CSV table of C-alpha atoms in Angstrom, one decimal:
chain,number,residue,atom,x,y,z
A,1304,MET,CA,-0.2,0.0,-0.1
A,1305,LYS,CA,1.4,3.4,-1.0
A,1306,HIS,CA,-0.4,5.5,1.9
A,1307,SER,CA,-0.9,4.5,5.4
A,1308,ILE,CA,-1.4,6.4,8.6
A,1309,LYS,CA,1.5,7.8,10.5
A,1310,ILE,CA,1.5,6.0,14.1
A,1311,LEU,CA,2.7,8.3,16.6
A,1312,ALA,CA,4.9,6.6,19.3
A,1313,ILE,CA,2.3,4.8,20.7
A,1314,PRO,CA,3.5,4.1,24.4
A,1315,PHE,CA,4.2,7.7,25.1
A,1316,LEU,CA,0.7,8.6,23.8
A,1317,VAL,CA,-0.9,6.3,26.0
A,1318,LEU,CA,0.9,7.4,28.8
A,1319,ALA,CA,0.3,11.2,28.0
A,1320,PHE,CA,-3.6,9.9,27.8
A,1321,SER,CA,-3.5,8.2,30.8
A,1322,GLN,CA,-1.9,11.0,32.9
A,1323,SER,CA,-4.2,13.6,31.4
A,1324,VAL,CA,-7.3,10.9,32.2
A,1325,SER,CA,-5.8,10.6,35.8
A,1326,ALA,CA,-6.1,14.2,36.7
A,1327,ASN,CA,-8.2,13.5,39.4
A,1328,LEU,CA,-5.9,11.2,40.8
A,1329,PRO,CA,-2.8,12.1,42.6
A,1330,ALA,CA,0.6,11.4,40.4
A,1331,ASN,CA,1.9,9.9,43.8
A,1332,ILE,CA,-0.9,7.6,44.7
A,1333,SER,CA,0.8,4.1,45.9
A,1334,ARG,CA,-0.1,1.0,44.0
A,1335,THR,CA,-2.2,-0.2,47.0
A,1336,GLN,CA,-4.5,2.6,46.9
A,1337,LEU,CA,-4.5,2.9,42.9
A,1338,THR,CA,-5.2,-1.1,42.6
A,1339,GLN,CA,-8.2,-0.5,45.5
A,1340,LYS,CA,-9.7,2.1,43.2
A,1341,ALA,CA,-9.2,0.0,40.0
A,1342,GLU,CA,-11.0,-3.0,41.7
A,1343,GLN,CA,-13.9,-1.0,42.4
A,1344,GLY,CA,-14.3,0.1,38.4
A,1345,ASN,CA,-12.6,3.5,38.8
A,1346,GLU,CA,-11.8,3.9,34.8
A,1347,GLU,CA,-8.8,6.4,35.8
A,1348,ALA,CA,-7.0,4.4,38.2
A,1349,GLN,CA,-7.3,1.4,35.6
A,1350,LEU,CA,-5.8,3.4,33.0
A,1351,MET,CA,-3.2,4.7,35.1
A,1352,LEU,CA,-2.5,1.2,36.6
A,1353,ALA,CA,-2.3,-0.3,33.2
A,1354,ALA,CA,0.3,2.2,32.3
A,1355,ARG,CA,2.3,2.2,35.1
A,1356,TYR,CA,2.6,-1.7,34.8
A,1357,GLY,CA,3.2,-1.2,31.1
A,1358,LYS,CA,6.4,0.8,31.6
A,1359,GLY,CA,7.3,0.2,35.1
A,1360,TYR,CA,7.1,3.3,37.5
A,1361,VAL,CA,8.4,3.7,41.1
A,1362,ASP,CA,7.0,1.0,43.3
A,1363,ILE,CA,5.0,-0.9,40.1
A,1364,PRO,CA,7.6,-3.1,38.2
A,1365,LYS,CA,6.9,-3.6,34.7
A,1366,ASP,CA,4.5,-6.5,33.9
A,1367,CYS,CA,2.9,-7.1,30.7
A,1368,SER,CA,0.4,-9.5,32.0
A,1369,GLN,CA,-1.2,-7.0,34.3
A,1370,SER,CA,-1.0,-3.6,31.8
A,1371,ILE,CA,-3.1,-5.9,29.6
A,1372,TYR,CA,-5.3,-7.0,32.3
A,1373,TRP,CA,-6.0,-3.4,33.6
A,1374,PHE,CA,-6.7,-2.3,29.9
A,1375,THR,CA,-8.9,-4.8,29.3
A,1376,ARG,CA,-10.9,-4.2,32.4
A,1377,ALA,CA,-11.4,-0.5,31.2
A,1378,ALA,CA,-12.1,-1.4,27.8
A,1379,GLU,CA,-14.7,-3.4,28.7
A,1380,GLN,CA,-16.5,-1.2,30.6
A,1381,GLY,CA,-16.5,1.0,27.8
A,1382,SER,CA,-13.3,3.3,28.2
A,1383,ALA,CA,-12.5,4.4,25.1
A,1384,LEU,CA,-8.8,5.0,25.8
A,1385,GLY,CA,-8.8,1.5,27.2
A,1386,GLN,CA,-10.1,0.4,24.0
A,1387,PHE,CA,-7.5,1.9,21.8
A,1388,SER,CA,-4.6,1.1,24.1
A,1389,LEU,CA,-5.6,-2.8,24.1
A,1390,ALA,CA,-6.2,-2.4,19.9
A,1391,MET,CA,-2.7,-1.1,19.6
A,1392,ALA,CA,-1.4,-3.7,21.9
A,1393,TYR,CA,-3.0,-6.4,19.7
A,1394,GLU,CA,-1.9,-4.5,16.6
A,1395,GLN,CA,1.7,-4.7,17.6
A,1396,GLY,CA,1.8,-7.7,19.5
A,1397,ASP,CA,3.0,-5.6,22.4
A,1398,CYS,CA,2.4,-7.8,25.8
A,1399,VAL,CA,0.1,-10.1,23.9
A,1400,GLN,CA,0.3,-12.3,21.0
A,1401,GLN,CA,-0.6,-10.0,17.7
A,1402,SER,CA,-3.8,-10.5,16.7
A,1403,HIS,CA,-5.7,-8.5,13.8
A,1404,ASN,CA,-9.1,-9.5,14.8
A,1405,GLN,CA,-8.7,-8.6,18.2
A,1406,ALA,CA,-7.1,-5.2,16.9
A,1407,VAL,CA,-10.2,-4.3,14.6
A,1408,LYS,CA,-12.7,-5.3,17.4
A,1409,TRP,CA,-11.1,-2.7,19.9
A,1410,PHE,CA,-10.4,-0.2,17.0
A,1411,LYS,CA,-13.9,-0.2,16.2
A,1412,ALA,CA,-14.9,0.4,19.9
A,1413,ALA,CA,-12.9,3.0,20.1
A,1414,ALA,CA,-13.7,4.3,16.7
A,1415,GLN,CA,-17.1,4.5,17.8
A,1416,GLN,CA,-16.6,6.7,20.4
A,1417,ASN,CA,-15.1,9.0,18.2
A,1418,ILE,CA,-11.5,8.6,18.8
A,1419,PRO,CA,-9.9,9.9,15.7
A,1420,ILE,CA,-6.8,7.6,15.5
A,1421,ALA,CA,-8.8,4.9,16.2
A,1422,GLN,CA,-11.3,5.8,13.2
A,1423,ALA,CA,-7.7,5.9,10.9
A,1424,MET,CA,-6.5,2.8,12.4
A,1425,LEU,CA,-9.9,0.9,11.5
A,1426,ALA,CA,-10.2,2.5,8.2
A,1427,GLN,CA,-6.5,1.0,7.4
A,1428,LYS,CA,-7.8,-2.3,8.6
A,1429,TYR,CA,-10.6,-2.3,6.3
A,1430,TYR,CA,-8.4,-0.9,3.5
A,1431,ARG,CA,-6.0,-3.6,3.8
A,1432,GLY,CA,-8.6,-6.3,5.1
A,1433,GLN,CA,-6.7,-7.6,8.0
A,1434,GLY,CA,-8.5,-8.8,10.7
A,1435,VAL,CA,-11.5,-8.1,8.7
A,1436,ARG,CA,-13.0,-8.5,5.1
A,1437,GLN,CA,-11.3,-6.1,3.0
A,1438,ASN,CA,-13.9,-3.2,2.3
A,1439,ARG,CA,-13.3,-0.2,0.4
A,1440,ALA,CA,-16.4,1.6,1.3
A,1441,GLU,CA,-16.0,1.2,4.8
A,1442,ALA,CA,-12.1,1.9,4.6
A,1443,LYS,CA,-13.4,5.2,2.8
A,1444,GLU,CA,-16.2,6.1,5.4
A,1445,TRP,CA,-13.5,5.4,8.5
A,1446,THR,CA,-11.3,7.6,6.7
A,1447,GLY,CA,-13.7,10.2,6.3
A,1448,ARG,CA,-14.6,10.3,10.0
A,1449,ALA,CA,-11.2,10.6,10.9
A,1450,CYS,CA,-10.4,13.3,8.6
A,1451,ASP,CA,-13.6,15.3,10.2
A,1452,ASN,CA,-12.0,14.5,13.4
A,1453,GLY,CA,-8.4,16.5,12.7
A,1454,ILE,CA,-6.4,13.6,11.3
A,1455,GLU,CA,-4.5,15.3,8.3
A,1456,SER,CA,-3.0,12.0,7.0
A,1457,ALA,CA,-6.9,10.8,6.9
A,1458,CYS,CA,-7.7,14.1,5.1
A,1459,HIS,CA,-5.1,13.2,2.5
A,1460,ASN,CA,-5.7,9.6,2.0
A,1461,TYR,CA,-9.6,10.4,1.7
A,1462,ARG,CA,-8.8,13.0,-1.1
A,1463,LEU,CA,-6.8,10.3,-2.9
A,1464,MET,CA,-9.6,7.9,-2.5
A,1465,ASN,CA,-12.3,10.8,-3.8
A,1466,GLU,CA,-9.8,10.9,-6.9
A,1467,GLY,CA,-9.3,7.1,-7.2
A,1468,LYS,CA,-5.7,7.4,-6.7
A,1469,TYR,CA,-6.0,5.2,-3.3
């Protein structure tokens, strides 16, 4: 494929989102307190814990299985960031076995919540037929949505699609 979405450094993106999402939790919250809040279903705590386990953080050693566990908990509760983070893990095979099917499942969930980068990634999956039956009409639809939501590379791709060059 000639054109593809330029992907940001995803771990940095996830960490940045988790810090902004976790604005209501103190940065120095202990693992015990964070885990208690996460177990009670607090989305912010789940995302913060997942990000910290994903990279290792002060009193939290790096632990991929725990990172995926907490991203999954958040995603299953409807967290768009949890869904996107889980999709990226499956897309890249980061802490889990790579699975295009699972990546599509979670990109779609996040895209339906209007997460622009998830819309762009889902468009690429439809375009390539990875984890989903190839469908250029769906690819164009999701590319257009990503463009409408500010993803410049999606706007470029959308123009090319309309010109029949993509």
